[in-house]
Coordinates of C-alpha atoms and ligand atoms in Angstrom, one line a residue:
X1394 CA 6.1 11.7 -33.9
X1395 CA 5.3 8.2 -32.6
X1396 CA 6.3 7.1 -28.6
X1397 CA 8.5 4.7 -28.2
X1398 CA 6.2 3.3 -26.0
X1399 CA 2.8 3.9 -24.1
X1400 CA 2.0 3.5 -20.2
X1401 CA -1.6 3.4 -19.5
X1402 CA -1.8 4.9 -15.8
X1403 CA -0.6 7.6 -14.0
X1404 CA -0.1 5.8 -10.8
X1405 CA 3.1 4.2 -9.3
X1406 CA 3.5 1.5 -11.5
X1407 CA 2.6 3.5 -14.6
X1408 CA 5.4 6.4 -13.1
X1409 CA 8.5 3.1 -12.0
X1410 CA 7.7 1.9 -15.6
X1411 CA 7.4 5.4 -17.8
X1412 CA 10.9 6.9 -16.1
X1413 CA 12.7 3.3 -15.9
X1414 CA 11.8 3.1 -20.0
X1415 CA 12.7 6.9 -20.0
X1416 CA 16.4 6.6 -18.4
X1417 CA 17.0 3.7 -20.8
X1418 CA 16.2 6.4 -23.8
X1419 CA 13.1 6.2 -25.1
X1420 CA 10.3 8.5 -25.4
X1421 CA 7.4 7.3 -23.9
X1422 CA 3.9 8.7 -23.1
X1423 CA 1.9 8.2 -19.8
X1424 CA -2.3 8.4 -20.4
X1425 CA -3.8 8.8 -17.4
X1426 CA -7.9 8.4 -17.5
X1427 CA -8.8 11.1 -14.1
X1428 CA -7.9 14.7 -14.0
X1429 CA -5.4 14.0 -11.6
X1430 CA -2.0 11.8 -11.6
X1431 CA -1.1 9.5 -8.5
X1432 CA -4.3 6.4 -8.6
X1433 CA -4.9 4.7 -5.4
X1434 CA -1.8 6.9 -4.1
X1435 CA -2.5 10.3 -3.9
X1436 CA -3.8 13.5 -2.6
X1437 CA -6.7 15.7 -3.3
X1438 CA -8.0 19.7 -2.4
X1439 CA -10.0 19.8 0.5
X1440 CA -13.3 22.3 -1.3
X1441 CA -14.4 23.3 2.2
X1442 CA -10.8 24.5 4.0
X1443 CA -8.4 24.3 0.7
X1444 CA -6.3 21.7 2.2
X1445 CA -4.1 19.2 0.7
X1446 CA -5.5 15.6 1.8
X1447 CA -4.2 12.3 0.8
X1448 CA -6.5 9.6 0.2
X1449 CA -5.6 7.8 2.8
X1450 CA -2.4 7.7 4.7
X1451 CA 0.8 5.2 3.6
X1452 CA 3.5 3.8 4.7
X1453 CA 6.6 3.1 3.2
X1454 CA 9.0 0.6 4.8
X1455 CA 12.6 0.4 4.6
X1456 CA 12.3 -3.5 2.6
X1457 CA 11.0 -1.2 -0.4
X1458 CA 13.8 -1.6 -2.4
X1459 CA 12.3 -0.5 -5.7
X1460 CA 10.2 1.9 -4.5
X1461 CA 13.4 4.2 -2.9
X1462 CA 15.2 3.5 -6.4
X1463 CA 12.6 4.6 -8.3
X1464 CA 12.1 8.3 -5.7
X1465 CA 15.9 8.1 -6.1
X1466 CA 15.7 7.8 -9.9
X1467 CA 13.5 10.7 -10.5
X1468 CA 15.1 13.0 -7.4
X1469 CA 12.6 12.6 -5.2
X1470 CA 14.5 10.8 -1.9
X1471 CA 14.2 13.6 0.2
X1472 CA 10.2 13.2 0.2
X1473 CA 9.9 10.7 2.5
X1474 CA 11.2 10.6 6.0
X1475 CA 12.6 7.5 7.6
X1476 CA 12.7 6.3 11.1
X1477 CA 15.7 4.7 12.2
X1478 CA 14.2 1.5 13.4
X1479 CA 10.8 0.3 14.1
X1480 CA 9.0 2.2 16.8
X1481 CA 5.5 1.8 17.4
X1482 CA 3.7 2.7 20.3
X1483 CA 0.5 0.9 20.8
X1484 CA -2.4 1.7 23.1
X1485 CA -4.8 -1.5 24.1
X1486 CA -8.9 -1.2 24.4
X1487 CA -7.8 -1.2 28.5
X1488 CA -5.5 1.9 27.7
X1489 CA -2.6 0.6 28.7
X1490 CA 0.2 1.8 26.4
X1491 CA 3.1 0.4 25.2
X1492 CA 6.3 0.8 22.9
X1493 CA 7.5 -2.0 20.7
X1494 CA 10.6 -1.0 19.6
X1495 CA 13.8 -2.3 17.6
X1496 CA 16.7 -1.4 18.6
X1497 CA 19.8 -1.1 16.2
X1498 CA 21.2 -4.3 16.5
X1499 CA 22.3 -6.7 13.8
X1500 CA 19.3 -9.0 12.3
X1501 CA 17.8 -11.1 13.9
X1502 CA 18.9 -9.8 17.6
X1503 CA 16.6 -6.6 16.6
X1504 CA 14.1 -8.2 16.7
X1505 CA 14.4 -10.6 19.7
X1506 CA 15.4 -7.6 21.6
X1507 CA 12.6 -5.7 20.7
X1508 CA 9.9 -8.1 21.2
X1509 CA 11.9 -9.3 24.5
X1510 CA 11.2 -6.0 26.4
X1511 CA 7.7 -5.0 24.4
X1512 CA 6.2 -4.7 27.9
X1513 CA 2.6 -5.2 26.5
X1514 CA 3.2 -9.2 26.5
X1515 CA 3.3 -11.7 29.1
X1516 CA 6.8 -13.6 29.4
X1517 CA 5.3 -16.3 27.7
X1518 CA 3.6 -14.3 24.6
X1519 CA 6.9 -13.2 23.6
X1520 CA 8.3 -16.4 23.8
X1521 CA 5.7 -17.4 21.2
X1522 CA 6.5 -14.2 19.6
X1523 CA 10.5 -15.1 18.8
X1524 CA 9.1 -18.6 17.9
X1525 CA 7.7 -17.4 14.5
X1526 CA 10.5 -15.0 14.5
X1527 CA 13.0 -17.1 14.4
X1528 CA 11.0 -19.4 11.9
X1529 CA 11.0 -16.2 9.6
X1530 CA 14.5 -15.5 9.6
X1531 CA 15.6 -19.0 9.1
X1532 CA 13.1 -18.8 5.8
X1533 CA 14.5 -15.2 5.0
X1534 CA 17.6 -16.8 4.9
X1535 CA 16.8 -19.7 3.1
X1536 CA 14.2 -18.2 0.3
X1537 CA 14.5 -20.9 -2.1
X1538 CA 13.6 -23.4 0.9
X1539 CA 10.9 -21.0 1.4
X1540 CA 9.5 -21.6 -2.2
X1541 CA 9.5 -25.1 -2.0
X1542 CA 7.1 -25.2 0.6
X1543 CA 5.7 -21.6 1.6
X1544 CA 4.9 -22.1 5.3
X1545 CA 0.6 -20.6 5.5
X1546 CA -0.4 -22.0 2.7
X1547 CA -3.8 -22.1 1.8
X1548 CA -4.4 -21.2 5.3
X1549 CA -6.0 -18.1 7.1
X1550 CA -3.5 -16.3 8.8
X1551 CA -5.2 -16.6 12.1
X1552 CA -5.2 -20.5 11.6
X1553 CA -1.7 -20.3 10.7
X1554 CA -0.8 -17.9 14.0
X1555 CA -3.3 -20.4 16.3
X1556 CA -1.3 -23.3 14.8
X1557 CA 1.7 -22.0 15.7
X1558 CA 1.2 -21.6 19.2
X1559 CA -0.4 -17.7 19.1
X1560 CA -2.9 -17.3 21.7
X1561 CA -5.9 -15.1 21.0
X1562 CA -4.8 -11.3 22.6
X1563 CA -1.5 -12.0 21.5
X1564 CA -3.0 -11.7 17.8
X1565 CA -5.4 -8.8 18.5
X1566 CA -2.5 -7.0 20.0
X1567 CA 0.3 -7.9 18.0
X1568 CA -0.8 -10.0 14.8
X1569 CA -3.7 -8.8 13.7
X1570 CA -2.6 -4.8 13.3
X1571 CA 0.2 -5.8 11.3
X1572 CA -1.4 -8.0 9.3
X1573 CA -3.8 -5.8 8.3
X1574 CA -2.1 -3.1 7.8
X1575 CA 0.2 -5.8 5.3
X1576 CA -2.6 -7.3 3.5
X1577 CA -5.8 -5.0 4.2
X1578 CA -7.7 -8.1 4.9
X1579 CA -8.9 -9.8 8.0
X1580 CA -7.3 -12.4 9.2
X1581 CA -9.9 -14.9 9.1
X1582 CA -9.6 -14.0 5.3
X1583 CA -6.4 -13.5 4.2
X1584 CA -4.2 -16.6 3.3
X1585 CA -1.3 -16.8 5.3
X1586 CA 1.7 -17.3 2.6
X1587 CA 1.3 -13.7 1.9
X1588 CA 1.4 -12.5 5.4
X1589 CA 4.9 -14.9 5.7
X1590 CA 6.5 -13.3 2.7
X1591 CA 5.5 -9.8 4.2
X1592 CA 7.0 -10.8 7.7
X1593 CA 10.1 -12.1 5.5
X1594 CA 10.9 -9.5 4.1
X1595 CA 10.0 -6.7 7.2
X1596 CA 12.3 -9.3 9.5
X1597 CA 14.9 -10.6 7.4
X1598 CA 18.9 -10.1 7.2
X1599 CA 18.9 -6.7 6.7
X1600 CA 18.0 -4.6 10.1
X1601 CA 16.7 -1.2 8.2
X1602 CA 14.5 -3.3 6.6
X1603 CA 12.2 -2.6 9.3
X1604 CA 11.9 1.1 9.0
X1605 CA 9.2 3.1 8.8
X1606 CA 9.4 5.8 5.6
X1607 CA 6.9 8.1 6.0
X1608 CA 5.8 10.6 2.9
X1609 CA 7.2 13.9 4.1
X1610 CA 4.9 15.9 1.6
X1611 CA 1.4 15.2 -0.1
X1612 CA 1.2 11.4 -2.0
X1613 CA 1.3 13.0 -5.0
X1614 CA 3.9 15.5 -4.5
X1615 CA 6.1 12.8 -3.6
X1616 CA 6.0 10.8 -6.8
X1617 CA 3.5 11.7 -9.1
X1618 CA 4.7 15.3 -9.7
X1619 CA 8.1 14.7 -9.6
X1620 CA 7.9 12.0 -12.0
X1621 CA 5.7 14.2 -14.6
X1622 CA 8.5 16.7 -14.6
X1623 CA 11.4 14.5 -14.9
X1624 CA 9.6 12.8 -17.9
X1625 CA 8.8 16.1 -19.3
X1626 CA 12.6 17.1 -19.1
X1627 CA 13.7 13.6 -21.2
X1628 CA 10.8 14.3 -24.2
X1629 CA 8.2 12.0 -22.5
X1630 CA 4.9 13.5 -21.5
X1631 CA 2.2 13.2 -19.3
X1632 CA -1.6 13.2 -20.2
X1633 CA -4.8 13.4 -18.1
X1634 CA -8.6 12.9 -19.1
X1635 CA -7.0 10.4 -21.6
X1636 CA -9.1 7.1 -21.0
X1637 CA -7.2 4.6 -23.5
X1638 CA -8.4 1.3 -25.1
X1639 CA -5.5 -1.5 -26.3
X1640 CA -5.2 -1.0 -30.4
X1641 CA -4.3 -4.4 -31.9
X1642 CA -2.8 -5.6 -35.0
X1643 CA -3.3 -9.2 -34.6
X1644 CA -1.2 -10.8 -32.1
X1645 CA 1.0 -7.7 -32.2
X1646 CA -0.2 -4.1 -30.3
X1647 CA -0.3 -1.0 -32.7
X1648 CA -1.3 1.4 -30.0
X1649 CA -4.0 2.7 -28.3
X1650 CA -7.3 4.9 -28.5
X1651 CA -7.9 7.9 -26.8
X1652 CA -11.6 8.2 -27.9
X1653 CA -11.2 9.6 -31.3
X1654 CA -7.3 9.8 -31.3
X1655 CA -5.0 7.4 -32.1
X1656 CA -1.7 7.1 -30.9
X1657 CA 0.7 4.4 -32.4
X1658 CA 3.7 2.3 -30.8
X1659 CA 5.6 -0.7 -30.7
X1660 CA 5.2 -1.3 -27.1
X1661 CA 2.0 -0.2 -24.8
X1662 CA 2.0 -1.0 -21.0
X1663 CA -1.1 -1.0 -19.0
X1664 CA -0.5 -0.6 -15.5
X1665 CA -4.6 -0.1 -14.7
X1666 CA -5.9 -2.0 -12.1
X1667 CA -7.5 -5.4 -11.9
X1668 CA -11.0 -4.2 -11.6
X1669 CA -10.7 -1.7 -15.2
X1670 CA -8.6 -4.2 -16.9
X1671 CA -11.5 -5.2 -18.9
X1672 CA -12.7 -2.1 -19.6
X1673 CA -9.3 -1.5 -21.9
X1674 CA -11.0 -3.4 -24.8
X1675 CA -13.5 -3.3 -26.8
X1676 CA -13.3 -6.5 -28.0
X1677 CA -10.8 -8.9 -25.6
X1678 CA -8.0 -10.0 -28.0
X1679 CA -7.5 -13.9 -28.4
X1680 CA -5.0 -15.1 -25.1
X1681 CA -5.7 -12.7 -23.2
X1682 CA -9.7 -13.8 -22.2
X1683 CA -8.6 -15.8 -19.3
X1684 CA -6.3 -12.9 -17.6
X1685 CA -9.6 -11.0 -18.1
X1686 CA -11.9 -13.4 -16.4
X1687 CA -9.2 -13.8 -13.6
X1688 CA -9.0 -9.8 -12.9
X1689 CA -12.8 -9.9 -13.2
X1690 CA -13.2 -12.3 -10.3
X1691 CA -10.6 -10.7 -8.4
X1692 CA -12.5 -9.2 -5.3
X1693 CA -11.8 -5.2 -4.0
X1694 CA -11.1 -4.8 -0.3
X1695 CA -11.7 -0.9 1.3
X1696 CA -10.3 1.3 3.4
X1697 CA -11.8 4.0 5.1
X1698 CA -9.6 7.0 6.6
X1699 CA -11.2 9.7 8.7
X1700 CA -9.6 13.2 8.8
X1701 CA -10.4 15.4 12.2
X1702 CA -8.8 18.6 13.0
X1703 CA -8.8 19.7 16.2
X1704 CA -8.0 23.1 18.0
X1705 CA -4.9 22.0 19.7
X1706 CA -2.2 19.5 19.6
X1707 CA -3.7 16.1 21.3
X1708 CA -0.5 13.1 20.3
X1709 CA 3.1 13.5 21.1
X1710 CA 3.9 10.6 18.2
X1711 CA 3.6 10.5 14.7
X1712 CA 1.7 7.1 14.9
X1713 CA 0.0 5.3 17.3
X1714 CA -1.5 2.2 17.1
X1715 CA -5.2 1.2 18.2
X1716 CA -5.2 -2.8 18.4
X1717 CA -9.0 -4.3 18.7
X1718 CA -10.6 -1.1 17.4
X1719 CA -12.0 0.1 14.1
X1720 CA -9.7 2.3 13.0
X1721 CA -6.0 0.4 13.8
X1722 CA -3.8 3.6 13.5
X1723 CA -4.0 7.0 14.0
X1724 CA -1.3 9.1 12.5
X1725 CA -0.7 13.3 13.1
X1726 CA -0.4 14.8 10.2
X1727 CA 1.3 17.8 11.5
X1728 CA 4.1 15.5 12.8
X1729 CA 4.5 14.0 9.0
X1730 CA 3.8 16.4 6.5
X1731 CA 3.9 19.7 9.0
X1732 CA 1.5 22.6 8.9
X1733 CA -0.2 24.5 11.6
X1734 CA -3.7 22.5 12.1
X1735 CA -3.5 19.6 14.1
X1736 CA -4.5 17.2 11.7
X1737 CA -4.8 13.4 12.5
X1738 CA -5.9 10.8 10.1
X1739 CA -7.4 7.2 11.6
X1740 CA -7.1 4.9 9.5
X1741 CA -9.3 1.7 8.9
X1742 CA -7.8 -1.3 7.1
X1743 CA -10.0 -4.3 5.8
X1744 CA -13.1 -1.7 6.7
X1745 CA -16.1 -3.9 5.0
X1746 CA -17.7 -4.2 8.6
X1747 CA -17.5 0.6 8.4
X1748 CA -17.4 1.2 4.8
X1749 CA -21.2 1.8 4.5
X1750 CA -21.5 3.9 7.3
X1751 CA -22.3 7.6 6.9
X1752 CA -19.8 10.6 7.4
X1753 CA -21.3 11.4 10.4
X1754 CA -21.4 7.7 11.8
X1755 CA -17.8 7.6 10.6
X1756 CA -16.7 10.8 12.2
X1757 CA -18.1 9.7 16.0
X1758 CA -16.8 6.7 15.5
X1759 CA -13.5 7.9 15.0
X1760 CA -13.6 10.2 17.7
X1761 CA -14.3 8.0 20.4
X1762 CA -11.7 5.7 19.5
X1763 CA -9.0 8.6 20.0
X1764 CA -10.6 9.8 22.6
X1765 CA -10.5 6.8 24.3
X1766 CA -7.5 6.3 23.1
X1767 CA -5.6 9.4 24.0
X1768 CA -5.9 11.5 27.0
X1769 CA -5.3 14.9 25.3
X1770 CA -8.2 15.0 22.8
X1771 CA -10.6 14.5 25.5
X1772 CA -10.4 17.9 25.9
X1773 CA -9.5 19.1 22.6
X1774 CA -12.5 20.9 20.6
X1775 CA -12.9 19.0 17.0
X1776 CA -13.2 21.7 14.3
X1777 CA -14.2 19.4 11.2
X1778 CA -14.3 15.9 10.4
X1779 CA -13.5 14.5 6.9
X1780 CA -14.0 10.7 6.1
X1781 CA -12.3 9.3 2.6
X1782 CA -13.7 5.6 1.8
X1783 CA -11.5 4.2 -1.1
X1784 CA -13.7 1.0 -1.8
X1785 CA -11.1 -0.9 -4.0
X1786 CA -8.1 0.1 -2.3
X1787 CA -7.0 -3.5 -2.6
X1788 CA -7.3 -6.9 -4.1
X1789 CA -8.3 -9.9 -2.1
X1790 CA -5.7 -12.4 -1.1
X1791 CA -8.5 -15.1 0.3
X1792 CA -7.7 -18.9 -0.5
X1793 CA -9.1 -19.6 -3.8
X1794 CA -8.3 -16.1 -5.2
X1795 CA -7.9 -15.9 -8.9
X1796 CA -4.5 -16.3 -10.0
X1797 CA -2.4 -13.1 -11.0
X1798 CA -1.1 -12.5 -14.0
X1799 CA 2.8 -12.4 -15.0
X1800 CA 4.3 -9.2 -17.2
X1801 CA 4.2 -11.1 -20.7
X1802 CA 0.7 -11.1 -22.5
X1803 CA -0.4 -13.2 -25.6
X1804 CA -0.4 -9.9 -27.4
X1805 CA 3.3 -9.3 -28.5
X1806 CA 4.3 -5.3 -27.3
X1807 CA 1.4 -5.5 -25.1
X1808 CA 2.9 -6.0 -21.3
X1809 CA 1.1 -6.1 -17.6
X1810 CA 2.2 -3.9 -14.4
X1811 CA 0.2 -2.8 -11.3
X1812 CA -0.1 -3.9 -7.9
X1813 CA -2.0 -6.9 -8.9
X1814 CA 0.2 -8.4 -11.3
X1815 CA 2.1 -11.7 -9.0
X1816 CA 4.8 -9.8 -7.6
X1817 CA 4.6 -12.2 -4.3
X1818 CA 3.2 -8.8 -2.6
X1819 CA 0.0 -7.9 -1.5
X1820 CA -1.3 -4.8 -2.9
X1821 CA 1.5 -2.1 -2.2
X1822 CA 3.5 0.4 -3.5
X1823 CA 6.5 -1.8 -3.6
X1824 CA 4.6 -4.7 -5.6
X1825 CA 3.4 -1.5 -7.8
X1826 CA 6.6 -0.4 -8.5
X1827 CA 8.6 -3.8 -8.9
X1828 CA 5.9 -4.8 -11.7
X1829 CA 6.3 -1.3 -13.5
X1830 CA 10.3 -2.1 -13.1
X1831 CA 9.5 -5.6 -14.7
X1832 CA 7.7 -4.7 -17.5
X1833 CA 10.3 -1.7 -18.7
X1834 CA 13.5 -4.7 -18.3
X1835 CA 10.7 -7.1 -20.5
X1836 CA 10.7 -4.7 -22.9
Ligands
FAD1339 C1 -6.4 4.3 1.2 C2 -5.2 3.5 0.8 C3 -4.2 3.2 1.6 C4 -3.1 2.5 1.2 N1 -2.0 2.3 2.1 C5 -0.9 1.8 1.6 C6 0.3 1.8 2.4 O1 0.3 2.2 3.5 N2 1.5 1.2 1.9 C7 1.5 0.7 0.6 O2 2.6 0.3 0.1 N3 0.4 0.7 -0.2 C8 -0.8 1.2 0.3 N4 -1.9 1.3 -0.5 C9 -1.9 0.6 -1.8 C10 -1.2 1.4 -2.9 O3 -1.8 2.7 -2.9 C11 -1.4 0.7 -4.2 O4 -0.9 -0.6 -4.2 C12 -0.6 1.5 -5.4 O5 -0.8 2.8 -5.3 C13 -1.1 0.9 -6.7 O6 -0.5 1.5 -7.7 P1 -0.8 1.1 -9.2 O7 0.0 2.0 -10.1 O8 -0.6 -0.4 -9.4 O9 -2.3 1.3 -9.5 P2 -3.2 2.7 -9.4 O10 -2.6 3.6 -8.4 O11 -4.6 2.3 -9.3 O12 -3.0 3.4 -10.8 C14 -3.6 2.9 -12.0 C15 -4.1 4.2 -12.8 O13 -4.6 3.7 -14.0 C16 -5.7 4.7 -14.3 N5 -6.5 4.0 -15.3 C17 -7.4 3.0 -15.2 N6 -7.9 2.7 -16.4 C18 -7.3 3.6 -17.3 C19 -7.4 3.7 -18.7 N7 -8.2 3.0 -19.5 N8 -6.7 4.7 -19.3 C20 -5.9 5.5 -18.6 N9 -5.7 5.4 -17.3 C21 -6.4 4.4 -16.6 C22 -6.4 4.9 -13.0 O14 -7.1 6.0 -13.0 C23 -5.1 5.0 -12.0 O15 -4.7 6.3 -11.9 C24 -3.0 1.9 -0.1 C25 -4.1 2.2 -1.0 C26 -5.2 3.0 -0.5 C27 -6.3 3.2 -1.5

């Protein structure tokens, strides 16, 4: 029997869009192209010690609306682990540490508060600081304002932070991690508007927004599997090693082509990313040759995470951050996910200036930046290194980028999710999932 419809992609957008379709009643089947489910969000088996590794560690935020409806949706809430407010404690190239934390106070005072005793600043910085702040929540508040005139636009967002008052350690402390741990792209790159609508919604009315939400179990464990079974359990199913190509009738879809096998129905949603899109064609259909040139020209950012296990505990947080060094966060992996090993993962956002460096050159890297960085691992023997470079982790959000596409295609049945579809996110899990959520309500 024919789907009801057809998600090309086995990652979060293709999993928001499959059980979303599902839970409205209809039968759909998710083709996934790799042996495993989960795309840029997911986990692998370690050959050498038989551990479960993500690909690189995320973070979840409390402003991911969609993201905690769709774990909700397929039972999978209690995967994740939330913080109650934003707590970050940061450790400078000088060594000095500090905690930036937000209280639980009613938006915006959160936020002033927290920024207004973040010891790390001068007087001054902060003040600078709560200027933007305040400019961010007036926009939060006023979104439509915000649309009209999106403040950072066609800017970098370090010419958008130095033209608003920002002096330069007050960006490589404060700015510059969280941008690039928002956008994945430095901030001599990365145009500003998207860093403001990050900010927005991080810092707007609602306090919990800020949260961390950490994945309590392996990336794919949190969503991919669950999703596969609760699919299963409503008729849909799930296939890997299943490349597809787009099947079209015309300006109407008729299905798709799994090398020799075809597999009819009305509605087909690809949810691959901007840098395959072309690749689901033979032939591009008539309409849709400018969305292909656009995803063409759309430019992949890395990042790099390196994995060391050491022979004792060496960090008494889950996360720390590293402002000014290579890799920007370190996170302990025993503290999210549990397990024995003491396991941290460094991770290096907007890592072109690392990406072609060897494992080894990778590994000491890494080590000297938490060694520096953290008292405990000085003497702390490292028992193996493991470095994961994901090369298109992201798309670029430069000036100039190529426009994204919307959920609606020239090809009638035939809609767009993923990440890079123009969500008004950067690359994220939440911008995954809202697009898949899109193209299932399009339908
Ligand atoms: C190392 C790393 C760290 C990240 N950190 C964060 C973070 O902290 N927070 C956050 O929110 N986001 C983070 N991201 C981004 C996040 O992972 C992505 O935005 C999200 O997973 C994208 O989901 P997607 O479903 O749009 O695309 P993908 O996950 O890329 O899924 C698309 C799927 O389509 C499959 N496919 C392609 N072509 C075909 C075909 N022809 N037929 C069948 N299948 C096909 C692919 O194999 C893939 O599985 C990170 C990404 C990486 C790589």
């Amino acid at each position: 029997m024919s789907p009801d419809a057809i998600v090309i992609g086995g990652g979060c957008a293709g999993f928001a869009a499959a059980t979303a379709l599902a839970e409205a009643g209809a039968r759909v089947v998710v083709l996934e192209a790799r042996p495993g489910l989960g795309g840029r969000a997911t986990a692998f088996t370690d050959p050498a010690t038989g551990a479960r590794v993500d690909n690189g560690q995320h973070i979840l935020m409390g402003c991911y609306t969609e993201t905690l409806k769709f774990l909700a949706r397929i039972g999978a809430a209690d995967r994740v682990r939330w913080q109650t407010g934003l707590k970050l404690t940061m450790i400078d190239r000088a060594g000095h540490q500090s905690v930036l934390a937000l209280p639980a106070l009613p938006s915006p005072l959160h936020f002033i508060a927290g920024v207004l005793t973040w010891d790390a600043l001068s007087w001054s910085e902060r003040i600078s600081v709560l200027r933007i702040g305040s400019m961010i929540t007036a926009a939060a508040a006023a979104p439509s304002a915000l649309r009209r005139d999106p403040p950072g636009l066609g800017r970098s967002v370090r010419a958008w932070l130095e033209q608003n008052g920002q002096a330069p350690r007050l960006c490589e402390l404060f700015w510059e991690p969280l941008a690039l741990a928002a956008l994945n792209q430095s901030i001599d790159q990365a145009e500003a508007s998207n860093f403001v609508r990050v900010l927005e919604r991080v810092f707007g009315p609602d306090p919990a927004a800020a949260a961390l939400v950490l994945p309590a179990v392996p990336l794919d464990e949190m969503y991919a599997e669950p999703a596969r079974q609760w699919l299963a359990e409503r008729g849909g199913e799930v296939r890997v090693n299943a490349p597809a190509k787009l099947v079209v009738d015309g300006a109407r879809v008729r299905g798709v082509r799994v090398r020799d096998e075809a597999i009819d129905a009305p509605l087909v949603i690809s949810t691959v990313p901007w840098h395959s899109f072309d690749a689901l064609f033979d032939q591009v259909p008539p309409g849709l040759e400018q969305t292909v040139a656009n995803a063409t020209a759309l430019a992949s950012l890395p990042i790099v995470t390196v994995n060391l296990w050491f022979d004792g505990a060496v960090m008494d947080e889950p996360l720390v951050g590293l402002p000014g060094r290579n890799f920007q966060w370190i996170f302990d992996r025993r503290a999210i996910v549990g397990g024995n090993a003491s396991h941290l993962s460094l991770v290096s956002s907007g890592a072109e200036a690392i990406v072609s460096q060897t494992n080894d050159e990778l590994a000491a890297t890494a080590l000297r930046e938490v060694r520096d960085a953290l008292p405990a691992a000085r003497s702390a023997t490292l028992r193996k290194s493991l470095a994961v470079r994901e090369k298109r982790s992201t798309f670029s959000l430069a000036p100039g980028a190529p426009p994204r596409p919307g959920t609606r295609t020239a090809i009638e049945g035939f809609l767009l999710a993923g990440d890079w579809i123009e969500t008004g996110l950067p690359a994220t899990i939440e911008s995954a999932v809202i697009s898949g959520h899109r193209a299932a309500a399009a339908s």
